[in-house]
Coordinates of C-alpha atoms in Angstrom, one line a residue:
Chain A
M1 CA 39.8 13.9 -31.8
T2 CA 39.5 10.3 -30.5
A3 CA 41.5 11.2 -27.4
L4 CA 39.3 14.3 -26.8
K5 CA 36.2 12.2 -27.1
K6 CA 37.6 9.7 -24.6
Y7 CA 38.3 12.4 -22.1
F8 CA 34.9 13.9 -22.6
Y9 CA 33.1 10.7 -21.6
L10 CA 35.6 9.9 -18.9
S11 CA 35.0 13.3 -17.3
S12 CA 31.3 12.8 -17.5
A13 CA 31.7 9.5 -15.6
F14 CA 34.3 10.9 -13.2
L15 CA 32.2 14.0 -12.2
S16 CA 29.2 11.8 -11.7
G17 CA 31.0 9.2 -9.7
A18 CA 32.8 11.9 -7.6
C19 CA 29.4 13.4 -6.7
L20 CA 28.0 10.0 -5.8
V21 CA 31.0 9.3 -3.5
M22 CA 30.7 12.8 -1.9
M23 CA 27.0 12.3 -1.4
T24 CA 27.6 9.0 0.4
L25 CA 30.3 10.5 2.6
L26 CA 28.1 13.5 3.4
I27 CA 25.2 11.3 4.5
S28 CA 27.5 9.0 6.5
A29 CA 29.0 12.1 8.2
Q30 CA 25.6 13.3 9.1
I31 CA 24.7 10.0 10.7
A32 CA 27.9 10.0 12.7
A33 CA 27.3 13.6 13.7
R34 CA 23.8 12.8 14.9
F35 CA 25.2 10.1 17.2
M36 CA 27.5 12.6 18.7
G37 CA 24.6 15.0 19.2
A38 CA 25.8 17.4 16.5
V39 CA 24.1 18.5 13.2
I40 CA 25.6 19.2 9.9
P41 CA 23.6 22.2 8.6
S42 CA 21.6 21.7 5.5
S43 CA 23.2 18.3 4.8
E44 CA 19.9 16.9 3.5
D45 CA 19.7 19.7 0.9
F46 CA 23.3 19.3 -0.1
A47 CA 22.7 15.6 -0.6
G48 CA 19.8 16.4 -2.8
W49 CA 21.9 18.8 -4.9
L50 CA 24.7 16.3 -5.2
L51 CA 22.1 13.7 -6.3
S52 CA 21.0 16.1 -9.1
A53 CA 24.7 16.6 -10.1
T54 CA 25.3 12.8 -10.0
I55 CA 22.4 12.2 -12.3
F56 CA 23.0 15.0 -14.8
F57 CA 26.8 14.8 -15.0
G58 CA 26.7 11.1 -15.9
L59 CA 24.0 11.3 -18.6
A60 CA 26.5 11.5 -21.5
Y61 CA 28.6 8.7 -20.2
T62 CA 25.5 6.5 -19.7
F63 CA 24.4 7.3 -23.2
H64 CA 27.8 6.4 -24.6
E65 CA 27.7 3.1 -22.8
G66 CA 24.3 2.3 -24.2
A67 CA 22.8 2.1 -20.8
H68 CA 19.8 4.4 -21.3
I69 CA 17.1 1.9 -21.8
R70 CA 14.9 1.7 -24.9
V71 CA 12.8 -0.9 -26.7
T72 CA 15.1 -2.6 -29.2
M73 CA 12.6 -5.3 -30.2
L74 CA 12.0 -3.8 -33.6
L75 CA 15.5 -2.6 -34.3
V76 CA 17.2 -5.9 -33.9
R77 CA 14.8 -7.6 -36.3
L78 CA 15.4 -5.2 -39.1
G79 CA 18.1 -5.6 -41.8
A80 CA 21.2 -3.5 -41.6
T81 CA 20.1 -0.7 -44.0
K82 CA 16.6 -0.3 -42.5
R83 CA 18.0 -0.4 -39.0
R84 CA 20.4 2.4 -39.9
Y85 CA 17.5 4.5 -41.2
L86 CA 15.5 4.0 -38.1
E87 CA 18.5 4.7 -35.9
F88 CA 18.9 8.0 -37.7
I89 CA 15.3 8.9 -36.9
N90 CA 15.8 8.0 -33.3
L91 CA 19.0 10.1 -33.1
V92 CA 17.2 13.1 -34.6
A93 CA 14.4 12.7 -32.0
G94 CA 17.1 12.3 -29.4
L95 CA 18.9 15.5 -30.6
F96 CA 15.7 17.4 -30.5
V97 CA 14.6 16.4 -27.0
S98 CA 18.1 16.6 -25.4
G99 CA 18.7 19.9 -27.1
Y100 CA 15.4 21.2 -25.8
L101 CA 16.4 19.9 -22.3
A102 CA 19.8 21.5 -22.5
F103 CA 18.5 24.9 -23.7
Y104 CA 15.8 25.2 -21.1
T105 CA 17.9 23.9 -18.2
F106 CA 20.4 26.7 -19.0
H107 CA 17.5 29.0 -19.3
T108 CA 16.3 28.0 -15.8
V109 CA 19.8 28.5 -14.4
Y110 CA 20.1 31.9 -16.1
E111 CA 16.8 33.0 -14.7
S112 CA 17.8 32.0 -11.2
Y113 CA 21.0 34.1 -11.7
D114 CA 19.1 37.0 -13.2
F115 CA 16.6 37.2 -10.4
G116 CA 19.3 36.6 -7.8
D117 CA 17.4 33.6 -6.4
V118 CA 18.8 32.0 -3.3
T119 CA 17.9 28.6 -1.8
D120 CA 15.3 28.4 0.9
T121 CA 17.6 26.4 3.1
Y122 CA 19.4 26.9 6.4
L123 CA 22.6 27.7 4.7
V124 CA 21.7 30.2 2.0
V125 CA 23.4 29.5 -1.4
P126 CA 22.8 31.2 -4.7
L127 CA 20.3 28.9 -6.6
W128 CA 22.1 29.1 -9.9
M129 CA 25.3 27.7 -8.4
V130 CA 23.7 24.4 -7.3
Q131 CA 21.6 24.2 -10.5
M132 CA 24.6 24.6 -12.8
P133 CA 25.4 20.8 -12.9
M134 CA 21.9 20.2 -14.3
A135 CA 22.5 22.5 -17.2
I136 CA 26.1 21.3 -17.9
G137 CA 25.1 17.7 -17.7
S138 CA 22.2 18.2 -20.1
L139 CA 24.5 19.9 -22.5
F140 CA 26.9 17.0 -22.2
L141 CA 24.1 14.6 -23.2
F142 CA 23.3 16.8 -26.2
I143 CA 27.0 16.8 -27.2
A144 CA 27.0 13.0 -26.9
M145 CA 24.0 12.8 -29.2
V146 CA 25.7 15.1 -31.7
D147 CA 28.8 12.9 -31.5
S148 CA 26.8 9.7 -32.3
F149 CA 25.0 11.5 -35.1
V150 CA 28.2 12.5 -36.7
V151 CA 29.6 9.0 -36.3
M152 CA 26.5 7.7 -38.1
L153 CA 26.9 10.3 -40.8
M154 CA 30.4 9.1 -41.4
G155 CA 29.0 5.6 -42.0
K156 CA 30.3 4.1 -38.8
T157 CA 28.4 2.5 -35.9
P158 CA 28.2 4.7 -32.8
R159 CA 29.6 3.3 -29.6
Y160 CA 26.3 3.1 -27.8
I161 CA 24.9 0.6 -30.4
V162 CA 28.0 -1.5 -30.1
N163 CA 27.7 -1.5 -26.3
E164 CA 24.0 -2.3 -26.4
D165 CA 24.6 -5.3 -28.7
E166 CA 27.4 -6.5 -26.4
M167 CA 25.2 -6.2 -23.3
S168 CA 22.4 -8.1 -24.8
K169 CA 24.8 -10.9 -25.6
E170 CA 26.5 -11.3 -22.2
V171 CA 24.5 -9.1 -19.7
Chain B
M1 CA -9.1 20.4 -28.7
D2 CA -11.1 17.5 -27.4
M3 CA -9.5 15.5 -24.6
T4 CA -10.2 12.1 -26.1
L5 CA -8.5 13.2 -29.3
I6 CA -5.4 14.5 -27.4
G7 CA -5.3 11.3 -25.4
G8 CA -5.6 9.3 -28.7
I9 CA -2.8 11.2 -30.4
L10 CA -0.5 10.8 -27.3
V11 CA -1.1 7.0 -27.2
V12 CA -0.3 6.7 -30.9
C13 CA 2.8 8.8 -30.5
M14 CA 3.9 6.9 -27.5
F15 CA 3.6 3.6 -29.3
L16 CA 5.5 4.8 -32.3
M17 CA 8.3 6.4 -30.3
L18 CA 8.8 3.5 -28.0
T19 CA 8.7 0.8 -30.7
S20 CA 11.0 2.7 -33.0
G21 CA 13.6 2.6 -30.3
I22 CA 13.7 6.2 -28.9
W23 CA 15.1 6.1 -25.4
V24 CA 12.3 5.7 -22.8
A25 CA 13.3 8.8 -20.8
L26 CA 13.4 11.0 -23.9
T27 CA 10.1 9.5 -25.1
L28 CA 8.4 10.5 -21.9
T29 CA 9.8 14.0 -22.2
G30 CA 8.9 14.2 -25.9
L31 CA 5.3 13.1 -25.2
A32 CA 4.9 15.8 -22.5
I33 CA 6.2 18.4 -25.0
I34 CA 3.7 17.2 -27.7
G35 CA 0.8 17.1 -25.2
L36 CA 1.5 20.6 -23.9
K37 CA 1.8 21.9 -27.5
L38 CA -1.6 20.4 -28.3
I39 CA -3.2 22.4 -25.5
D40 CA -1.2 25.6 -26.6
N41 CA 0.7 25.8 -23.3
G42 CA 3.0 28.8 -23.6
S43 CA 5.6 27.9 -21.0
I44 CA 6.7 24.4 -21.9
G45 CA 10.4 25.0 -21.6
L46 CA 10.1 26.7 -18.2
L47 CA 8.0 23.8 -16.9
L48 CA 10.7 21.4 -18.2
G49 CA 13.4 23.3 -16.5
T50 CA 11.8 23.5 -13.1
S51 CA 10.5 19.9 -13.2
S52 CA 14.0 18.6 -14.1
W53 CA 15.3 20.4 -11.0
S54 CA 12.6 19.2 -8.6
A55 CA 12.6 15.7 -10.0
T56 CA 16.3 15.1 -9.1
T57 CA 16.8 16.9 -5.8
G58 CA 14.5 15.1 -3.4
W59 CA 16.0 13.8 -0.1
S60 CA 14.1 10.5 -0.3
L61 CA 15.4 9.9 -3.8
T62 CA 19.0 10.0 -2.6
A63 CA 18.4 6.4 -1.4
L64 CA 18.2 5.3 -5.0
P65 CA 21.8 5.6 -6.2
L66 CA 23.1 4.4 -2.8
F67 CA 21.1 1.2 -2.9
I68 CA 22.2 0.6 -6.5
W69 CA 25.8 1.2 -5.5
M70 CA 25.5 -1.2 -2.6
G71 CA 24.2 -3.9 -4.9
E72 CA 27.1 -3.2 -7.3
I73 CA 29.6 -3.7 -4.6
L74 CA 28.1 -6.9 -3.4
F75 CA 27.8 -8.2 -6.9
R76 CA 31.6 -8.1 -7.1
T77 CA 32.2 -10.1 -3.9
R78 CA 32.1 -13.9 -3.4
L79 CA 28.8 -13.4 -1.6
S80 CA 26.9 -15.7 -4.0
Q81 CA 29.4 -18.5 -3.3
D82 CA 29.1 -18.1 0.4
L83 CA 25.3 -18.2 0.1
F84 CA 25.4 -21.4 -1.9
E85 CA 27.8 -23.1 0.4
G86 CA 26.1 -21.9 3.5
L87 CA 22.6 -22.9 2.5
S88 CA 23.2 -26.2 0.7
P89 CA 23.8 -28.5 3.7
T90 CA 20.7 -27.3 5.6
L91 CA 18.4 -27.7 2.6
S92 CA 19.8 -31.1 1.5
K93 CA 17.0 -33.0 3.3
L94 CA 14.1 -31.0 1.8
P95 CA 12.4 -32.6 -1.3
G96 CA 13.9 -30.6 -4.1
K97 CA 17.2 -30.3 -2.3
L98 CA 19.4 -27.7 -3.9
L99 CA 16.6 -26.2 -6.0
H100 CA 15.7 -24.4 -2.7
V101 CA 19.1 -22.9 -2.6
N102 CA 18.2 -21.0 -5.7
I103 CA 15.1 -19.6 -4.1
L104 CA 16.5 -18.8 -0.7
S105 CA 19.8 -17.3 -1.9
C106 CA 17.8 -15.1 -4.3
G107 CA 15.5 -14.1 -1.3
I108 CA 18.5 -13.2 0.8
F109 CA 20.4 -11.4 -1.9
A110 CA 17.2 -9.5 -2.7
A111 CA 17.4 -8.1 0.8
V112 CA 20.6 -6.3 0.0
S113 CA 20.0 -5.6 -3.7
G114 CA 17.1 -3.7 -5.3
S115 CA 17.0 -5.1 -8.7
S116 CA 15.7 -8.4 -10.1
A117 CA 18.1 -8.8 -13.0
A118 CA 21.1 -8.3 -10.7
T119 CA 19.7 -10.8 -8.2
A120 CA 19.1 -13.4 -10.9
A121 CA 22.6 -12.8 -12.5
T122 CA 24.5 -12.9 -9.2
I123 CA 22.9 -16.0 -7.9
G124 CA 22.5 -17.8 -11.2
R125 CA 26.2 -17.4 -12.1
M126 CA 27.0 -19.5 -9.0
T127 CA 24.1 -22.0 -8.8
L128 CA 23.2 -22.9 -12.3
P129 CA 26.6 -24.6 -13.2
E130 CA 26.6 -26.3 -9.9
L131 CA 23.0 -27.6 -10.2
S132 CA 23.6 -28.9 -13.7
K133 CA 26.8 -30.6 -12.6
R134 CA 24.9 -32.5 -9.9
G135 CA 22.3 -33.6 -12.4
Y136 CA 19.3 -31.5 -11.4
D137 CA 16.4 -31.1 -13.8
D138 CA 17.4 -28.2 -16.1
S139 CA 14.0 -26.6 -16.5
M140 CA 13.4 -26.6 -12.7
A141 CA 16.8 -25.1 -12.1
I142 CA 16.1 -22.3 -14.6
G143 CA 12.5 -21.9 -13.4
T144 CA 13.3 -21.5 -9.8
L145 CA 16.0 -18.9 -10.6
A146 CA 13.9 -16.9 -13.0
G147 CA 11.0 -16.9 -10.5
S148 CA 12.9 -16.1 -7.4
G149 CA 15.1 -13.6 -9.2
T150 CA 12.1 -11.3 -9.3
L151 CA 12.1 -11.2 -5.5
G152 CA 14.7 -8.4 -5.9
L153 CA 11.9 -6.1 -6.9
L154 CA 9.6 -6.8 -3.9
I155 CA 11.9 -7.5 -1.0
P156 CA 13.3 -4.3 0.4
P157 CA 15.5 -2.4 -0.4
S158 CA 13.8 -2.2 -3.8
I159 CA 14.7 0.2 -6.5
I160 CA 11.3 0.0 -8.1
L161 CA 9.5 0.7 -4.8
I162 CA 11.7 3.8 -4.3
I163 CA 10.7 5.0 -7.8
Y164 CA 7.0 4.3 -7.1
G165 CA 7.3 6.0 -3.7
V166 CA 8.8 9.1 -5.2
A167 CA 6.4 9.3 -8.1
A168 CA 3.3 8.5 -6.1
E169 CA 4.4 10.6 -3.1
V170 CA 4.1 7.7 -0.6
S171 CA 6.5 7.1 2.3
I172 CA 9.3 4.8 1.1
A173 CA 9.9 3.4 4.6
R174 CA 6.2 2.3 4.7
L175 CA 6.5 0.8 1.2
F176 CA 9.5 -1.2 2.3
L177 CA 7.6 -2.5 5.3
A178 CA 4.6 -3.4 3.1
G179 CA 6.8 -5.4 0.8
A180 CA 8.3 -7.6 3.4
L181 CA 5.4 -10.1 4.1
P182 CA 4.4 -10.5 0.5
G183 CA 8.0 -11.2 -0.3
L184 CA 8.2 -14.0 2.4
I185 CA 4.9 -15.4 1.1
L186 CA 6.3 -15.6 -2.4
I187 CA 9.4 -17.4 -1.1
L188 CA 7.0 -19.9 0.6
L189 CA 4.9 -20.3 -2.5
F190 CA 8.0 -21.0 -4.7
M191 CA 9.4 -23.5 -2.1
S192 CA 6.0 -25.3 -1.8
Y193 CA 5.7 -25.6 -5.5
T194 CA 9.2 -27.1 -5.7
I195 CA 8.5 -29.5 -2.9
V196 CA 5.2 -30.6 -4.5
W197 CA 6.9 -31.0 -7.9
S198 CA 9.7 -33.1 -6.4
I199 CA 7.3 -35.4 -4.6
I200 CA 5.1 -35.9 -7.7
K201 CA 8.1 -36.6 -9.9
G202 CA 9.4 -38.9 -7.2
R203 CA 12.9 -37.6 -7.3
S204 CA 14.6 -34.6 -5.8
G205 CA 15.4 -33.2 -9.2
G206 CA 18.9 -34.5 -8.8
A207 CA 19.6 -38.2 -9.5
V208 CA 23.2 -38.0 -8.5
D209 CA 22.9 -35.6 -5.6
D210 CA 23.0 -37.8 -2.6
I211 CA 25.5 -36.0 -0.5
T212 CA 24.5 -36.0 3.2
Y213 CA 25.8 -33.7 5.9
T214 CA 26.1 -34.1 9.6
F215 CA 24.5 -31.6 12.0
A216 CA 27.9 -30.1 12.8
E217 CA 28.7 -29.6 9.1
K218 CA 25.4 -27.8 8.6
L219 CA 26.0 -25.5 11.5
L220 CA 29.5 -24.8 10.3
A221 CA 28.2 -23.9 6.8
L222 CA 25.6 -21.6 8.2
K223 CA 28.3 -19.6 9.8
K224 CA 29.1 -18.3 6.3
L225 CA 25.8 -16.4 6.3
I226 CA 26.6 -14.4 9.4
P227 CA 28.2 -11.3 7.7
I228 CA 25.3 -10.9 5.3
I229 CA 22.7 -11.4 8.0
F230 CA 24.4 -8.6 9.9
L231 CA 24.3 -6.4 6.8
I232 CA 20.6 -7.1 6.2
G233 CA 19.8 -6.6 9.9
G234 CA 21.7 -3.3 10.0
V235 CA 20.1 -1.8 6.9
L236 CA 16.5 -3.1 7.0
G237 CA 16.4 -3.2 10.8
S238 CA 17.3 0.5 11.2
I239 CA 14.5 1.4 8.7
Y240 CA 12.0 -0.9 10.3
Q241 CA 12.7 0.4 13.8
G242 CA 12.4 3.9 12.5
I243 CA 15.9 5.0 13.7
A244 CA 17.1 5.7 10.2
T245 CA 15.5 7.0 7.0
P246 CA 15.9 4.8 4.0
T247 CA 18.6 7.2 2.7
E248 CA 20.6 6.9 5.9
A249 CA 20.2 3.2 5.9
A250 CA 21.4 3.1 2.3
A251 CA 24.6 5.0 3.1
F252 CA 25.2 2.7 6.0
G253 CA 24.6 -0.2 3.6
V254 CA 27.2 1.1 1.1
L255 CA 29.8 1.3 3.9
G256 CA 28.7 -2.1 5.2
A257 CA 29.0 -3.6 1.8
L258 CA 32.5 -2.2 1.4
A259 CA 33.5 -3.6 4.8
L260 CA 32.0 -6.9 3.8
S261 CA 33.9 -7.0 0.6
M262 CA 37.2 -6.3 2.5
L263 CA 36.3 -9.0 5.0
L264 CA 35.7 -11.5 2.3
G265 CA 39.0 -10.5 0.8
S266 CA 37.5 -9.5 -2.6
F267 CA 38.1 -5.8 -2.4
T268 CA 40.3 -4.3 -5.1
L269 CA 40.7 -0.8 -6.3
S270 CA 39.6 -1.6 -9.9
G271 CA 36.6 -3.5 -8.5
F272 CA 35.7 -0.4 -6.5
I273 CA 35.9 1.9 -9.5
D274 CA 33.8 -0.6 -11.5
S275 CA 31.2 -0.6 -8.8
V276 CA 31.1 3.3 -8.9
T277 CA 30.7 3.4 -12.7
G278 CA 28.1 0.6 -12.6
A279 CA 26.2 2.6 -10.1
V280 CA 26.6 5.8 -12.1
K281 CA 25.2 4.1 -15.3
N282 CA 22.1 2.8 -13.5
S283 CA 21.4 5.9 -11.5
C284 CA 21.7 8.2 -14.5
M285 CA 19.5 5.9 -16.6
L286 CA 16.9 5.9 -13.9
G287 CA 17.4 9.6 -13.1
L288 CA 16.6 10.7 -16.6
I289 CA 13.5 8.5 -16.7
L290 CA 12.4 10.2 -13.5
V291 CA 12.9 13.6 -15.1
G292 CA 10.8 12.5 -18.0
A293 CA 8.2 11.0 -15.8
H294 CA 7.9 14.0 -13.6
F295 CA 7.5 16.3 -16.6
L296 CA 5.0 14.0 -18.2
T297 CA 3.0 13.8 -14.9
L298 CA 2.9 17.6 -14.9
A299 CA 1.8 17.8 -18.5
M300 CA -0.9 15.2 -17.9
G301 CA -2.2 17.3 -15.1
F302 CA -2.4 20.4 -17.3
I303 CA -4.2 18.5 -20.0
G304 CA -6.5 16.9 -17.4
I305 CA -6.3 13.3 -18.6
P306 CA -5.8 11.5 -15.3
N307 CA -8.9 13.3 -13.8
A308 CA -11.0 12.6 -16.8
L309 CA -10.0 9.0 -16.7
A310 CA -10.8 8.8 -13.0
E311 CA -14.2 10.3 -13.6
W312 CA -14.9 7.9 -16.5
I313 CA -13.9 4.9 -14.4
A314 CA -16.1 6.2 -11.6
S315 CA -19.0 6.5 -14.0
L316 CA -18.6 2.8 -15.0
G317 CA -19.3 1.8 -11.4
L318 CA -16.7 -0.9 -11.3
S319 CA -16.1 -2.5 -7.9
P320 CA -12.4 -2.2 -6.8
I321 CA -12.0 -5.9 -7.4
Q322 CA -13.1 -5.6 -11.0
L323 CA -10.9 -2.5 -11.5
I324 CA -7.9 -4.5 -10.1
M325 CA -8.6 -7.3 -12.5
C326 CA -8.8 -5.0 -15.5
L327 CA -5.6 -3.3 -14.5
T328 CA -3.8 -6.6 -14.0
V329 CA -4.6 -7.6 -17.5
F330 CA -3.6 -4.1 -18.8
F331 CA -0.3 -4.1 -17.0
I332 CA 0.7 -7.6 -18.1
A333 CA 0.0 -6.6 -21.7
L334 CA 2.0 -3.4 -21.2
G335 CA 4.8 -5.3 -19.4
C336 CA 5.1 -7.6 -22.5
F337 CA 7.0 -4.9 -24.3
L338 CA 8.0 -2.4 -21.7
D339 CA 10.4 -2.9 -18.7
G340 CA 9.1 -2.6 -15.2
I341 CA 10.4 0.9 -14.4
S342 CA 8.7 2.4 -17.4
V343 CA 5.4 0.6 -16.6
I344 CA 5.5 2.1 -13.1
V345 CA 6.3 5.7 -14.1
L346 CA 3.8 5.7 -17.0
T347 CA 1.2 4.3 -14.6
T348 CA 1.7 6.7 -11.8
S349 CA 1.4 9.7 -14.1
V350 CA -1.9 8.6 -15.5
V351 CA -3.6 5.8 -13.5
L352 CA -2.9 6.7 -9.9
P353 CA -5.7 9.4 -9.5
M354 CA -8.2 6.9 -10.8
V355 CA -7.0 4.2 -8.4
T356 CA -7.1 6.4 -5.3
Q357 CA -10.5 7.7 -6.5
A358 CA -11.8 4.1 -6.4
G359 CA -10.7 3.9 -2.7
I360 CA -7.6 1.7 -3.2
D361 CA -4.8 2.3 -0.8
A362 CA -1.7 3.8 -2.5
I363 CA 0.7 1.7 -0.6
W364 CA -1.2 -1.5 -1.3
F365 CA -1.3 -0.5 -5.0
G366 CA 2.5 -0.1 -5.0
I367 CA 2.9 -3.7 -3.8
F368 CA 0.3 -4.9 -6.3
L369 CA 2.1 -3.1 -9.1
V370 CA 5.4 -4.6 -8.2
L371 CA 4.0 -8.1 -8.2
V372 CA 2.5 -7.5 -11.7
V373 CA 5.8 -6.2 -12.8
E374 CA 7.5 -9.3 -11.4
M375 CA 5.2 -11.4 -13.6
S376 CA 6.2 -9.2 -16.6
Q377 CA 9.9 -9.8 -15.9
I378 CA 9.4 -13.5 -16.8
T379 CA 7.1 -13.2 -19.8
P380 CA 8.4 -12.9 -23.3
P381 CA 9.2 -11.0 -25.5
V382 CA 10.6 -8.4 -23.1
G383 CA 11.3 -9.9 -19.7
F384 CA 14.6 -8.8 -18.3
N385 CA 15.1 -11.9 -16.1
L386 CA 14.6 -14.1 -19.2
F387 CA 17.4 -12.2 -21.0
V388 CA 19.7 -12.6 -18.0
I389 CA 19.1 -16.3 -17.8
Q390 CA 19.3 -16.7 -21.5
S391 CA 22.7 -15.3 -21.5
L392 CA 23.8 -17.3 -18.5
T393 CA 22.7 -20.6 -19.9
G394 CA 22.6 -20.2 -23.7
K395 CA 19.1 -21.7 -23.8
N396 CA 16.6 -19.9 -26.0
I397 CA 14.1 -17.5 -24.5
I398 CA 11.1 -19.6 -25.2
Y399 CA 12.6 -22.5 -23.2
V400 CA 13.4 -20.2 -20.3
A401 CA 10.0 -18.7 -20.4
K402 CA 8.4 -22.2 -20.3
A403 CA 10.5 -23.2 -17.4
A404 CA 9.5 -20.0 -15.5
L405 CA 5.8 -20.4 -16.3
P406 CA 4.8 -22.3 -13.0
F407 CA 6.5 -19.4 -11.1
F408 CA 4.5 -16.9 -13.1
F409 CA 1.4 -18.6 -11.7
M410 CA 2.8 -18.6 -8.2
I411 CA 3.2 -14.8 -8.4
A412 CA -0.4 -14.6 -9.7
V413 CA -1.5 -16.6 -6.6
A414 CA 0.3 -14.0 -4.5
I415 CA -1.6 -11.3 -6.2
V416 CA -4.9 -13.0 -5.4
L417 CA -3.8 -13.5 -1.8
I418 CA -2.9 -9.8 -1.2
T419 CA -6.2 -8.8 -3.0
A420 CA -8.2 -11.1 -0.8
Y421 CA -6.2 -10.2 2.4
P422 CA -4.9 -6.7 1.9
A423 CA -3.6 -6.9 5.5
I424 CA -0.6 -9.0 4.2
A425 CA 0.8 -5.8 2.8
L426 CA -0.8 -3.2 5.0
Y427 CA -0.4 -4.7 8.5
L428 CA 3.3 -4.0 9.0
P429 CA 3.2 -0.4 7.9
T430 CA 0.6 0.3 10.6
L431 CA 3.2 -0.8 13.3
M432 CA 5.6 2.0 12.3
N433 CA 5.3 5.0 14.6
S434 CA 5.1 8.0 12.4

């Protein structure tokens, strides 16, 4: 289970990082092509889609690392027990919103598929294909929230809290 | 339901959700859901789905992770050391001596990095131990760093200006141009304060620091700045001359930063991977906030709050100056417990229509907002630069905040200046051929 979790967050980071690198290469290639008088078709649109993939794929990893910002002013001033209660409330709210996001991003992708939508770009691509990372990434975030919630239920401290506390110590 | 009531409920919910520690991005999304439920909107989920997609696929937004990545790469080089060694000899004659190195290195690093915490951390790591070793006044060393670290926000490339540009639908290249002169003015203000302080105190801050340099040594030291000057020139120059969009310049900047780190001999594979994961973390954090902000803006529009607010303000008959003064106070208060990015996205979704209604230029307002956010970065209890310096020095946050206070007022002076002479921000963008 621990190994599985490790690979889960690792793949979130890897997918996101890979999209970031690809996006950089694509934009650089486009600049180079322009100097030589050539054009890479739809490169700007592909860069945008890669950006969306970068952002959504990495959400779970970012959450795990405690890097999604929030106001911890109150939390750090509470005693251990009260802090745990409040953290439970936060996670429930997080579960709700991220679950909502995951459900409806999948819904959006399904509708694009159902209507057979294609992109309005030079190179025509089925819309659901480029939207898929958004839904998968949102689901990843929801799973990460569930993971932290279960860890809390078992009476342990989720990784994101540990990482947050470490960051506030050393930056 | 009455709009005032809906607005009231949303403000209370926002306050509760933020203080209890719900993630800022999810708070924004949650608020939008609550707001749309209150007006019985039937397609909340569909709106969320489509706005998540359109919020994360913009071409101009692709500059954001690239500039973040560029900063992450440079953070892992010995650039800060080169800046210190390159600038020290030249500045050793100025009253305040090496205190100016803090200010200028932050200013230069800000021109390759878009974040204020990263700027303060990168430069402070190098300069603070050195300044304290040479016997400089502690509070001045900390104050100059805290103040000039905030330059990372204003001097392009700036993450926060990209966020504002995307949210307010203003050209990012123009915003970058608009930020340049106010940034230089801030540097001058910080340096003038340091000079005046040193002359009044009758010492250069450093009792022991009497190292002198020959002209040749100064020139030799300045050579260390050449690579970074090239990088800044390539990235910002190409935007300013209009030959590259900010995104293209950012991609060029990433490649340039990698080349620089190889040149300086600090490139390693693990460092490269670290820089990617660092960039991923920051981009995803900001990306989710943008999704929430985009959705909230949409919801606000449906509810009609921004327009109502704009009409209400118009009915008060405030002059733009009075409006700006009210907003400054409001933002500083907000900035006391929210970070800068959150202040910006909350603002653009609610306040912007009211500002443009009052006849205030959206580009000018962006620069104004960033200056106010800079002030909030160095005010307790939540000021990210204070946290960074606290962890660098181990001094408590009140001490750091006190040391930074004069620089807080210098930024306030800059706000007064750009309000009195809007051309400081708006002249350069007019030069750009559209």
